[in-house]
XYZ file of C-alpha atoms in Angstrom:
554
model
C 0.152 0.079 -0.043
C 1.600 3.198 -1.001
C 1.164 5.736 1.205
C 1.426 8.548 -1.558
C -1.443 7.490 -4.084
C -5.545 8.888 -3.539
C -6.697 5.987 -0.577
C -10.006 7.441 -2.104
C -9.191 6.512 -5.673
C -6.212 3.426 -5.413
C -7.044 1.877 -2.155
C -8.550 -1.452 -1.952
C -12.116 -1.849 0.524
C -11.411 2.401 1.027
C -14.490 4.056 -0.469
C -14.967 8.415 0.389
C -17.574 10.452 0.585
C -17.038 12.245 -3.342
C -18.480 15.766 -1.634
C -15.432 16.681 0.743
C -13.333 13.343 0.162
C -13.529 11.885 3.496
C -13.229 8.155 4.604
C -16.542 6.993 5.329
C -15.818 2.904 4.558
C -13.575 0.455 5.519
C -14.337 -3.186 4.095
C -11.158 -5.411 4.604
C -12.715 -8.976 5.600
C -11.118 -12.168 5.545
C -13.500 -14.068 3.203
C -15.162 -12.435 0.123
C -16.410 -13.476 -2.824
C -14.540 -13.591 -6.059
C -15.432 -11.809 -9.616
C -16.757 -15.102 -10.572
C -20.044 -15.970 -9.150
C -19.966 -19.680 -9.567
C -16.303 -20.184 -7.859
C -15.524 -20.454 -4.669
C -15.192 -17.560 -2.176
C -11.572 -15.719 -2.069
C -10.063 -15.733 1.368
C -7.427 -13.019 2.738
C -5.039 -13.021 6.092
C -3.794 -9.659 7.838
C -1.255 -9.856 10.513
C -0.373 -7.136 12.858
C -2.505 -4.370 15.240
C -5.521 -2.594 14.999
C -4.000 0.821 14.504
C -5.530 3.397 17.100
C -4.932 6.426 14.208
C -8.074 4.636 12.737
C -10.375 6.468 15.405
C -9.534 10.191 13.958
C -11.699 9.236 10.794
C -14.480 11.343 11.743
C -16.982 10.973 9.672
C -16.513 6.687 9.250
C -19.522 4.973 8.578
C -18.581 1.382 8.013
C -16.044 -0.330 9.537
C -15.112 -4.307 8.437
C -12.484 -6.409 9.281
C -13.819 -9.524 9.741
C -12.421 -13.430 9.822
C -8.576 -11.630 8.811
C -7.402 -14.749 11.182
C -4.195 -13.146 12.413
C -4.928 -9.647 13.968
C -3.485 -9.969 17.904
C -3.869 -6.911 20.908
C -6.124 -5.107 21.728
C -8.665 -2.976 20.736
C -8.199 0.721 20.547
C -9.663 3.072 22.988
C -9.536 5.734 19.972
C -12.408 3.732 18.200
C -14.642 4.957 20.644
C -14.226 8.118 18.938
C -16.075 6.830 15.323
C -19.432 8.741 16.540
C -20.827 8.539 13.445
C -20.268 4.566 12.563
C -23.003 2.385 12.032
C -21.465 -0.558 11.599
C -18.852 -1.793 13.589
C -17.002 -5.814 12.616
C -13.782 -6.774 14.073
C -14.748 -10.936 14.754
C -13.203 -13.855 13.667
C -9.830 -12.557 14.970
C -6.903 -13.308 17.683
C -7.822 -9.734 19.588
C -7.687 -9.400 23.595
C -8.498 -7.552 25.976
C -11.752 -5.585 27.226
C -14.430 -4.047 25.024
C -13.257 -0.121 25.726
C -15.554 1.370 27.797
C -15.273 4.436 25.195
C -17.513 2.037 23.057
C -20.914 3.753 24.851
C -20.000 6.906 22.463
C -20.802 4.933 19.335
C -24.385 6.008 19.364
C -25.349 5.615 16.111
C -24.606 1.762 15.470
C -26.549 -0.371 14.004
C -24.110 -3.371 14.104
C -21.767 -4.737 16.753
C -19.692 -8.042 16.186
C -16.837 -9.033 18.385
C -17.108 -12.478 17.945
C -14.909 -15.317 17.520
C -12.095 -13.584 19.653
C -10.344 -13.530 22.815
C -11.762 -11.029 24.695
C -11.944 -10.913 28.623
C -12.720 -9.559 31.275
C -16.110 -7.808 32.320
C -18.423 -5.566 29.537
C -19.150 -2.082 31.672
C -22.993 -2.263 32.360
C -22.737 1.652 30.488
C -21.661 1.490 26.978
C -25.589 -0.172 25.643
C -26.455 2.583 27.959
C -27.914 4.876 24.497
C -27.052 2.795 21.782
C -31.092 2.917 20.726
C -30.427 2.182 16.551
C -28.822 -0.908 17.691
C -30.145 -4.317 15.865
C -27.299 -6.740 15.848
C -25.322 -7.340 19.189
C -22.789 -10.413 18.958
C -20.260 -11.733 21.246
C -20.281 -14.907 21.205
C -17.147 -17.022 21.694
C -14.882 -15.051 23.433
C -13.783 -15.096 27.007
C -15.937 -12.560 28.747
C -17.293 -12.934 32.022
C -19.158 -11.061 35.031
C -23.104 -10.816 34.597
C -24.436 -9.541 31.523
C -24.156 -5.921 31.600
C -28.448 -4.844 32.395
C -27.908 -2.164 29.928
C -29.081 -4.564 27.020
C -32.254 -3.774 28.009
C -31.622 -0.335 26.525
C -31.237 -1.702 22.775
C -34.706 -1.370 21.977
C -33.629 -1.298 18.857
C -31.989 -4.844 19.243
C -33.282 -8.198 16.845
C -29.973 -9.928 16.970
C -28.428 -11.129 20.399
C -25.839 -13.507 20.609
C -23.288 -13.742 23.464
C -23.009 -17.684 23.685
C -19.745 -19.245 24.497
C -18.467 -16.894 27.238
C -17.913 -17.046 31.005
C -21.031 -14.896 32.271
C -22.409 -15.425 35.128
C -25.815 -14.111 37.279
C -29.327 -14.428 35.951
C -30.523 -13.107 32.339
C -31.734 -9.639 32.775
C -35.306 -10.325 33.327
C -36.518 -6.470 31.651
C -35.177 -8.212 28.520
C -38.718 -9.238 27.653
C -39.133 -5.587 26.697
C -36.975 -5.373 23.966
C -40.201 -6.278 21.158
C -37.830 -6.420 18.094
C -36.021 -9.428 19.489
C -35.798 -12.056 16.359
C -32.928 -14.275 17.783
C -31.715 -15.157 21.557
C -28.449 -17.140 22.298
C -26.953 -17.504 25.494
C -25.966 -20.919 25.207
C -22.403 -22.652 26.589
C -22.263 -18.528 28.313
C -21.873 -19.471 31.782
C -18.855 -20.911 33.234
C -19.127 -22.561 36.398
C -15.414 -23.530 37.395
C -15.395 -26.112 39.850
C -17.043 -28.395 37.153
C -15.669 -26.747 34.097
C -19.185 -26.930 33.507
C -21.379 -24.104 31.316
C -23.585 -22.751 33.628
C -26.525 -20.253 33.534
C -28.834 -20.680 37.153
C -31.471 -20.095 38.633
C -34.491 -20.517 36.689
C -36.485 -18.535 33.665
C -38.954 -15.553 34.909
C -41.930 -15.400 32.169
C -41.246 -11.411 32.052
C -37.309 -12.490 30.729
C -38.481 -14.567 27.627
C -39.257 -11.570 25.241
C -41.245 -10.726 22.874
C -43.826 -12.259 20.376
C -41.967 -11.618 17.713
C -38.623 -13.739 18.483
C -37.848 -16.116 15.965
C -35.159 -17.856 17.749
C -34.764 -18.852 21.710
C -31.165 -21.140 22.357
C -30.519 -21.409 26.653
C -29.029 -24.297 25.757
C -25.898 -26.406 27.621
C -26.634 -24.297 31.279
C -27.790 -24.937 34.519
C -31.246 -23.596 34.482
C -33.848 -25.212 37.279
C -37.144 -24.831 37.744
C -40.620 -25.455 35.447
C -40.257 -24.109 31.704
C -42.419 -21.095 31.175
C -46.239 -21.286 29.947
C -45.094 -17.929 28.392
C -42.974 -18.946 26.081
C -46.530 -20.755 24.752
C -46.789 -17.028 23.720
C -43.907 -17.007 21.460
C -46.066 -17.259 18.048
C -43.748 -16.661 16.040
C -40.863 -18.784 17.540
C -39.403 -21.213 14.509
C -36.357 -22.492 17.031
C -36.449 -23.496 20.227
C -33.362 -25.185 22.078
C -33.605 -25.587 26.029
C -31.267 -28.387 26.085
C -28.746 -29.423 28.391
C -30.494 -28.140 31.634
C -31.842 -28.852 34.825
C -35.540 -28.145 34.534
C -38.478 -30.562 35.653
C -42.367 -30.140 35.394
C -44.540 -30.955 32.626
C -43.394 -30.014 28.723
C -46.448 -27.399 28.977
C -49.264 -27.359 27.383
C -49.254 -24.637 25.588
C -46.785 -25.109 23.251
C -49.063 -26.160 21.137
C -49.600 -22.676 20.535
C -46.240 -22.408 18.880
C -47.324 -22.693 14.831
C -44.956 -21.693 13.225
C -42.062 -23.505 14.805
C -39.867 -26.296 13.406
C -37.507 -27.198 15.990
C -37.890 -27.970 19.754
C -34.822 -29.449 21.600
C -35.878 -30.214 25.259
C -33.440 -33.178 25.106
C -31.166 -33.796 28.856
C -33.411 -32.261 31.231
C -35.446 -33.700 34.533
C -39.221 -33.082 32.829
C -42.173 -35.942 33.016
C -44.371 -36.851 30.756
C -46.779 -37.424 29.736
C -45.953 -35.412 25.802
C -48.784 -33.074 25.458
C -50.643 -33.752 22.550
C -51.243 -30.397 21.586
C -47.901 -30.886 19.791
C -49.855 -32.598 17.422
C -51.536 -28.821 16.311
C -47.054 -27.981 15.537
C -47.919 -28.436 11.268
C -44.585 -27.486 10.851
C -42.555 -29.107 13.162
C -40.191 -30.771 11.370
C -37.410 -31.670 14.692
C -38.329 -33.231 17.959
C -35.804 -33.941 20.379
C -37.004 -35.001 24.005
C -34.260 -37.795 24.590
C -32.564 -38.110 28.135
C -36.348 -37.167 29.984
C -37.400 -39.130 33.002
C -41.239 -38.769 30.773
C -41.838 -42.656 31.256
C -43.429 -43.000 28.401
C -43.634 -46.701 27.581
C -44.813 -46.335 24.469
C -44.331 -43.472 21.736
C -47.705 -41.953 21.320
C -49.714 -42.387 18.498
C -51.018 -38.918 17.830
C -47.342 -38.494 16.728
C -48.324 -39.903 13.029
C -50.343 -36.734 12.851
C -47.167 -34.737 12.223
C -46.305 -35.457 8.444
C -44.033 -33.259 8.639
C -42.276 -33.931 11.239
C -38.425 -35.227 10.101
C -36.709 -36.045 13.025
C -37.469 -37.728 16.442
C -35.774 -38.633 18.782
C -36.540 -39.991 21.620
C -33.693 -41.970 23.112
C -33.623 -42.593 27.128
C -37.769 -41.687 27.605
C -38.730 -44.807 29.083
C -39.944 -46.889 26.074
C -40.420 -50.556 26.452
C -41.349 -53.789 24.248
C -41.097 -53.167 20.517
C -41.579 -50.259 18.224
C -44.359 -49.808 16.327
C -45.175 -50.195 12.509
C -46.962 -47.036 12.489
C -43.932 -44.706 11.850
C -43.142 -46.587 8.861
C -46.135 -43.655 7.678
C -44.161 -40.128 9.002
C -41.377 -40.044 6.382
C -38.846 -39.766 9.316
C -35.549 -38.969 7.983
C -33.939 -39.293 11.611
C -34.859 -41.816 13.866
C -32.916 -42.083 17.528
C -34.543 -44.731 20.074
C -31.621 -45.196 22.213
C -30.930 -46.021 25.809
C -34.669 -47.405 26.280
C -36.076 -50.763 26.897
C -36.701 -51.816 23.587
C -36.740 -55.549 22.407
C -37.736 -57.855 19.669
C -35.929 -58.242 16.833
C -35.157 -56.313 14.222
C -38.173 -55.036 12.507
C -38.588 -55.812 9.026
C -40.757 -53.329 8.263
C -37.898 -51.059 8.450
C -37.138 -51.269 4.580
C -40.497 -49.710 4.255
C -39.429 -46.490 4.884
C -37.674 -45.044 2.225
C -36.334 -41.809 4.194
C -34.576 -42.815 6.343
C -31.084 -41.381 6.490
C -29.972 -42.044 10.505
C -31.128 -45.113 12.822
C -30.242 -45.270 16.251
C -31.577 -48.106 18.318
C -28.089 -48.399 20.626
C -28.295 -49.912 23.733
C -31.403 -51.590 23.850
C -32.322 -55.324 24.587
C -33.095 -56.071 20.771
C -32.022 -59.333 18.717
C -31.674 -61.640 16.240
C -30.065 -61.434 12.731
C -30.616 -57.933 10.348
C -33.352 -59.412 8.384
C -33.026 -59.375 4.222
C -35.123 -56.366 3.962
C -32.903 -53.825 5.680
C -30.960 -53.628 1.931
C -34.130 -51.850 0.908
C -33.095 -49.014 2.900
C -31.932 -47.206 -0.096
C -30.467 -44.141 1.969
C -29.543 -44.734 5.166
C -26.140 -43.285 5.814
C -25.927 -43.461 10.002
C -26.401 -46.683 11.231
C -25.909 -47.460 15.286
C -27.124 -50.795 16.835
C -24.810 -50.599 19.582
C -24.970 -52.534 22.940
C -28.207 -55.526 21.394
C -27.893 -58.957 21.214
C -28.131 -58.966 17.259
C -27.068 -62.201 15.857
C -25.735 -63.672 12.332
C -23.352 -62.054 10.027
C -23.162 -58.236 8.634
C -24.128 -59.722 4.788
C -26.710 -57.446 4.780
C -25.406 -54.643 6.399
C -22.411 -54.092 3.287
C -24.860 -55.418 1.044
C -27.288 -52.545 1.237
C -28.096 -51.100 -1.831
C -27.857 -47.151 -2.496
C -30.014 -44.773 -3.989
C -27.706 -43.054 -6.939
C -25.345 -41.237 -5.135
C -27.402 -41.357 -2.077
C -26.964 -43.832 0.551
C -23.352 -44.683 0.962
C -22.480 -44.750 5.308
C -20.521 -42.515 6.665
C -20.796 -43.926 10.065
C -21.721 -47.383 11.096
C -21.622 -49.145 14.781
C -22.152 -52.394 15.124
C -20.185 -52.441 18.219
C -21.128 -54.909 21.568
C -22.938 -57.409 19.870
C -22.717 -61.205 18.782
C -22.345 -60.493 15.006
C -20.406 -63.676 13.675
C -17.735 -63.232 11.010
C -14.865 -63.439 9.927
C -15.338 -59.607 8.224
C -15.201 -60.326 4.460
C -12.109 -59.341 2.868
C -13.576 -57.120 0.509
C -15.327 -54.940 3.047
C -13.083 -51.941 1.710
C -13.720 -52.411 -2.076
C -18.067 -51.991 -1.189
C -19.232 -48.507 -3.285
C -21.720 -48.223 -0.122
C -18.696 -48.085 2.035
C -16.253 -45.218 -0.106
C -17.520 -42.476 1.915
C -17.462 -44.117 5.396
C -15.975 -41.767 8.333
C -16.303 -43.881 11.338
C -16.342 -47.847 11.278
C -16.532 -49.354 15.281
C -17.256 -52.592 14.786
C -15.346 -53.623 18.582
C -16.233 -57.026 20.924
C -18.340 -58.789 18.188
C -16.634 -62.913 18.304
C -15.659 -62.030 14.209
C -12.541 -64.433 13.628
C -10.389 -63.973 11.045
C -7.937 -61.119 9.792
C -8.542 -57.562 9.481
C -9.574 -56.538 5.356
C -6.722 -55.035 3.788
C -9.126 -53.398 1.881
C -9.907 -51.470 4.571
C -6.968 -48.755 3.492
C -9.243 -47.829 0.698
C -11.362 -46.186 2.415
C -10.130 -42.234 2.215
C -12.709 -40.845 4.425
C -11.923 -43.144 7.482
C -11.636 -41.085 10.420
C -12.474 -43.884 12.894
C -11.432 -47.182 12.935
C -12.266 -49.695 16.478
C -12.068 -53.295 16.306
C -11.096 -53.975 20.047
C -12.161 -57.489 20.718
C -12.844 -59.335 17.782
C -10.715 -62.168 17.895
C -8.858 -61.451 15.282
C -5.324 -62.994 13.865
C -2.485 -62.101 11.826
C -1.206 -58.984 10.806
C -1.823 -55.543 11.195
C -2.263 -54.816 7.590
C 0.638 -52.099 6.574
C -1.941 -50.723 3.579
C -4.162 -48.718 6.788
C -1.750 -46.470 6.529
C -3.364 -44.655 3.156
C -6.351 -44.204 5.034
C -4.699 -41.201 5.503
C -7.446 -39.400 7.692
C -7.445 -41.583 11.051
C -7.132 -40.377 14.058
C -8.011 -43.286 15.912
C -7.328 -46.366 15.887
C -8.256 -49.311 18.353
C -7.674 -52.478 17.423
C -6.817 -53.650 21.399
C -7.794 -57.272 23.079
C -7.284 -59.982 19.821
C -4.623 -61.939 18.581
C -2.489 -60.318 16.499
C 1.179 -60.502 15.942
C 4.004 -59.378 13.781
C 5.171 -55.433 13.827
C 3.595 -52.313 13.636
C 3.533 -50.403 10.333
C 5.437 -47.790 10.321
C 3.101 -45.674 8.006
C 0.495 -46.356 10.931
C 2.266 -44.738 13.393
C 3.070 -41.474 11.480
C -0.329 -40.324 10.130
C -0.471 -37.114 9.728
C -3.958 -36.814 12.056
C -3.090 -39.711 14.434
C -4.468 -39.027 17.665
C -5.233 -42.188 19.702
C -3.830 -45.475 18.840
C -4.149 -48.738 20.908
C -3.098 -51.983 20.327
C -2.699 -53.628 23.598
C -3.331 -57.019 24.332
C -2.354 -58.586 20.898
C 0.560 -60.700 20.415
C 2.515 -58.157 18.739
C 6.635 -58.244 18.344
C 9.639 -55.765 17.302
C 10.606 -52.367 17.964
C 7.813 -49.749 17.660
C 8.489 -47.359 14.983
C 9.270 -43.795 15.628
C 6.114 -41.689 15.576
C 5.090 -37.987 16.416
C 1.711 -38.217 18.188
C 1.538 -38.714 21.940
C 0.630 -41.953 22.511
C 0.806 -43.756 26.268
C 2.426 -46.624 26.746
C -1.060 -48.103 27.693
C -1.716 -48.266 24.218
C 1.296 -50.899 23.795
C 1.191 -52.860 26.947
C 0.227 -57.033 27.127
C 2.383 -57.387 23.873
C 5.872 -59.513 25.437
C 7.250 -58.804 22.109
C 6.938 -55.102 21.479
C 9.579 -52.619 22.400
C 10.960 -48.802 22.234
C 9.131 -45.720 22.971
C 6.712 -45.565 24.929
C 8.150 -48.934 26.342
C 11.242 -49.754 27.484
C 13.675 -49.746 24.627
C 14.574 -52.435 22.733
C 17.570 -54.961 24.000
C 20.473 -54.210 21.165
C 23.146 -56.624 22.409
């Protein structure tokens, strides 16, 4: 950048008022569209600190230095002199220190985004006192602490408020319900409880802090909020998304939820809610996602009125007290995601699941299902995630691996069949199957397979996790596995494997976990950069070398 040139005409990202030649806009984001709209976005970086001299640009309206990645240092106090600025975005950098109290002078701000930095300390309660034009406030993913400044209730034009991922403590200001234009409210994962390293917003929610009826998204997940869910949430008739998951709510699900006529996603999982599920939810004709998992609902059966919800595509009722067999009427719903794990369900693998043509993800884990996998499973063309672990399934894996696919759809991403009684051996051709070519997670541990590890697994170029522990495997560890270059977790413990550890496996670039303990491996452990504990090699009397004792070279 040549300082002798005219910044108004020759500096990229700088715009001026033509009437007086004053700089009014500086836009240098790290991600921007290129000249060809059909091509991928362009990326830029900037190292160094923010110059305090920017505070001298008294006519500046826009300052956007978003996602430049390597901007460091503190936010200059001088930016508090930009009394005309309407947009200030410094998000996605490495800025530290506190938010300058002088920001209280930025009374014309419309958007303020300081998220995804390293900002710390408390936020002055006076900063937002006079920002009546502010519509967007994003401070998420920093290290801010103290109480949420009560002056946020003065932001009468605010539509989007996102403070998640900080260390705030205390409670939500009750007057926040007066912000009638609020659309998005996100306080999730924001309140650190240092004794347990747990994000906590404590206390209960008062009806007055819920917000105006224009609220469209309400996220209070991953805190420690207690008490009952306020009935007044049912007044938020424009609500599209609601997440209260992973708190300590008790009592019933409010009947007033039946008034949320525009909601498409409700997540109440991991609380202490009791049943039954109010049938008023059947009124929610746009509801697509319902997650009630891990609440003591004592459902016994999935309510039949759920079949009336024709738009419901994701149903999560894990750990809700289901017993007996799954109802066949689930085939009428067009479900794409079904999670009934961690219940007391039993019976054979439902043959009618083959009549669910839209199913993407099926989780039957941690139940008491038994039987072999029926031939009908092959007809579930779209399934890409299958979790059957901790059941009593028997027989071979033929129909699971022989599943047909629908064009480019239906190739596995995650497959967990561990802790069953499946028989083997694992087919040597497994890694060559089209349905396996994009798999990322393959977990088959604790099944009596026998046989050897298929060399063809090395052809699975998307594989990140491979777990084959306690499978009665024999033979050597195939060196071909090192061709799966994305592998980060490999668990082969408690088998009867022999020979050495392939050096390529030990030096996979992303390797974080390797466990070959309790086998019959021999030789020196190859040199490696990953930090692998000695326990991952124990139980192999013929192994030596770091992190085990050195080999005897005498």
